[in-house]
Short mmCIF file of C-alpha atoms in Angstrom, two decimals:
data_model
loop_
_atom_site.label_atom_id
_atom_site.label_comp_id
_atom_site.label_asym_id
_atom_site.label_seq_id
_atom_site.Cartn_x
_atom_site.Cartn_y
_atom_site.Cartn_z
CA UNK A 1 80.98 84.73 106.29
CA UNK A 2 82.86 87.98 106.90
CA UNK A 3 83.17 87.20 110.60
CA UNK A 4 84.87 83.82 110.09
CA UNK A 5 88.42 85.19 109.97
CA UNK A 6 89.12 83.15 106.82
CA UNK A 7 91.02 85.32 104.38
CA UNK A 8 91.81 85.28 100.68
CA UNK A 9 94.98 87.26 100.05
CA UNK A 10 96.46 88.20 96.70
CA UNK A 11 99.18 90.37 95.28
CA UNK A 12 99.02 91.34 91.60
CA UNK A 13 102.07 93.13 90.18
CA UNK A 14 102.07 94.07 86.52
CA UNK A 15 103.98 96.11 84.02
CA UNK A 16 102.94 97.81 80.76
CA UNK A 17 105.37 99.12 78.18
CA UNK A 18 105.01 100.75 74.79
CA UNK A 19 107.26 100.71 71.77
CA UNK A 20 106.97 101.06 68.01
CA UNK A 21 103.26 101.87 68.22
CA UNK A 22 102.44 98.77 70.28
CA UNK A 23 101.49 98.10 73.88
CA UNK A 24 102.53 95.07 75.93
CA UNK A 25 101.50 93.80 79.37
CA UNK A 26 102.94 91.28 81.78
CA UNK A 27 101.21 90.41 85.03
CA UNK A 28 101.53 87.94 87.89
CA UNK A 29 99.09 87.02 90.63
CA UNK A 30 100.21 85.26 93.79
CA UNK A 31 97.39 84.20 96.10
CA UNK A 32 96.64 82.26 99.26
CA UNK A 33 93.40 81.24 100.93
CA UNK A 34 92.86 80.17 104.53
CA UNK A 35 91.24 76.85 105.30
CA UNK A 36 87.47 76.67 105.83
CA UNK A 37 85.11 74.05 107.20
CA UNK A 38 84.93 72.51 103.72
CA UNK A 39 88.43 73.06 102.29
CA UNK A 40 92.07 72.94 103.29
CA UNK A 41 94.17 76.06 102.81
CA UNK A 42 95.25 76.69 99.24
CA UNK A 43 97.70 78.82 97.30
CA UNK A 44 98.66 79.44 93.71
CA UNK A 45 99.94 81.76 91.05
CA UNK A 46 99.04 82.97 87.60
CA UNK A 47 101.22 84.68 85.01
CA UNK A 48 100.00 86.35 81.84
CA UNK A 49 101.59 88.14 78.91
CA UNK A 50 99.84 90.16 76.23
CA UNK A 51 101.55 91.53 73.13
CA UNK A 52 99.89 93.98 70.75
CA UNK A 53 101.15 94.46 67.22
CA UNK A 54 100.17 96.15 63.94
CA UNK A 55 99.58 99.45 65.76
CA UNK A 56 97.54 97.68 68.45
CA UNK A 57 95.11 96.22 65.88
CA UNK A 58 96.01 92.63 66.83
CA UNK A 59 97.02 90.95 70.07
CA UNK A 60 98.40 87.65 71.30
CA UNK A 61 98.14 86.47 74.91
CA UNK A 62 99.46 83.60 77.00
CA UNK A 63 98.38 82.67 80.53
CA UNK A 64 99.78 79.99 82.84
CA UNK A 65 98.30 79.09 86.23
CA UNK A 66 99.08 76.65 89.01
CA UNK A 67 97.49 75.99 92.39
CA UNK A 68 97.68 73.49 95.20
CA UNK A 69 94.23 72.35 94.05
CA UNK A 70 92.41 72.35 97.38
CA UNK A 71 89.94 75.16 96.62
CA UNK A 72 90.04 75.29 92.82
CA UNK A 73 88.54 73.04 90.15
CA UNK A 74 91.82 72.88 88.26
CA UNK A 75 95.37 72.81 89.56
CA UNK A 76 97.19 73.55 86.29
CA UNK A 77 96.11 75.58 83.28
CA UNK A 78 97.66 76.97 80.09
CA UNK A 79 95.89 79.24 77.59
CA UNK A 80 96.94 80.99 74.38
CA UNK A 81 94.78 83.30 72.32
CA UNK A 82 94.65 85.83 69.51
CA UNK A 83 92.42 88.85 68.89
CA UNK A 84 92.06 91.33 66.03
CA UNK A 85 90.14 94.58 65.78
CA UNK A 86 87.55 94.61 63.02
CA UNK A 87 85.38 97.45 61.81
CA UNK A 88 86.13 100.41 64.08
CA UNK A 89 85.87 99.08 67.63
CA UNK A 90 84.76 95.46 67.41
CA UNK A 91 87.02 92.52 68.24
CA UNK A 92 87.14 88.96 66.93
CA UNK A 93 89.29 86.33 68.57
CA UNK A 94 89.95 82.77 69.57
CA UNK A 95 91.67 80.94 72.39
CA UNK A 96 92.96 77.46 73.06
CA UNK A 97 93.45 76.15 76.58
CA UNK A 98 94.06 73.03 78.63
CA UNK A 99 93.75 72.29 82.32
CA UNK A 100 94.04 69.43 84.77
CA UNK A 101 91.26 68.63 87.23
CA UNK A 102 92.36 69.02 90.84
CA UNK A 103 89.97 66.20 91.84
CA UNK A 104 90.59 63.52 89.21
CA UNK A 105 93.75 64.65 87.34
CA UNK A 106 91.71 64.43 84.11
CA UNK A 107 92.98 66.69 81.33
CA UNK A 108 90.42 68.85 79.54
CA UNK A 109 90.80 71.33 76.71
CA UNK A 110 88.76 74.15 75.29
CA UNK A 111 88.70 76.05 72.01
CA UNK A 112 86.71 79.30 72.06
CA UNK A 113 85.92 81.80 69.37
CA UNK A 114 84.09 85.08 69.96
CA UNK A 115 82.99 88.36 68.41
CA UNK A 116 82.78 91.43 70.66
CA UNK A 117 80.47 94.15 69.36
CA UNK A 118 81.25 97.61 70.72
CA UNK A 119 77.98 99.51 70.76
CA UNK A 120 77.11 103.06 71.70
CA UNK A 121 77.37 104.28 75.30
CA UNK A 122 80.23 101.84 76.11
CA UNK A 123 78.01 98.77 75.75
CA UNK A 124 79.72 95.55 74.67
CA UNK A 125 77.92 92.39 73.54
CA UNK A 126 80.03 89.25 73.02
CA UNK A 127 78.59 86.01 71.65
CA UNK A 128 80.95 83.03 71.86
CA UNK A 129 81.13 79.35 71.04
CA UNK A 130 83.29 76.83 72.91
CA UNK A 131 84.29 73.28 72.10
CA UNK A 132 85.22 71.30 75.21
CA UNK A 133 87.15 68.05 74.92
CA UNK A 134 88.73 65.57 77.29
CA UNK A 135 88.29 63.10 80.08
CA UNK A 136 85.32 63.61 82.36
CA UNK A 137 83.12 65.13 79.63
CA UNK A 138 80.21 62.97 78.50
CA UNK A 139 81.18 61.59 75.09
CA UNK A 140 84.54 63.37 75.48
CA UNK A 141 83.15 66.43 73.62
CA UNK A 142 80.71 69.23 74.33
CA UNK A 143 79.65 72.47 72.64
CA UNK A 144 78.76 75.53 74.67
CA UNK A 145 77.35 78.80 73.34
CA UNK A 146 77.41 81.93 75.43
CA UNK A 147 76.52 85.59 75.43
CA UNK A 148 78.35 88.12 77.61
CA UNK A 149 77.41 91.73 78.19
CA UNK A 150 79.49 94.60 79.53
CA UNK A 151 78.45 98.13 80.40
CA UNK A 152 80.76 100.92 81.55
CA UNK A 153 79.24 103.83 83.42
#
């Protein structure tokens, strides 16, 4: 409800630098959210780093997040991933992450692999497969397949 006066506030500084034919990014997000009828106020941060190498043909990223856990499903998260350009504009990659449930303190992990097809007219199609593991998942394992689309205009 826009008239409630409850606000979500964030600041997101970042920095990009280039050197030796590569591009690197570092970014932080600090956020806070007012309390609502259903949730107490919450706050958190996220930091990410992305390093490109081999003339920007490959990249490695790391992301760390933490929150008070009142309005988020997880209160701690760490992710690392790798991507490589294939063909002319396509991308293949994988990521490995772990997080802690803000409700139960259960630890869950995910491994994802994907292929992003760059089509004509700035259309991207990305099928992916994820393996989820950890407490709170039926049988402690689950497979998830997905399909993302992106269109720039």
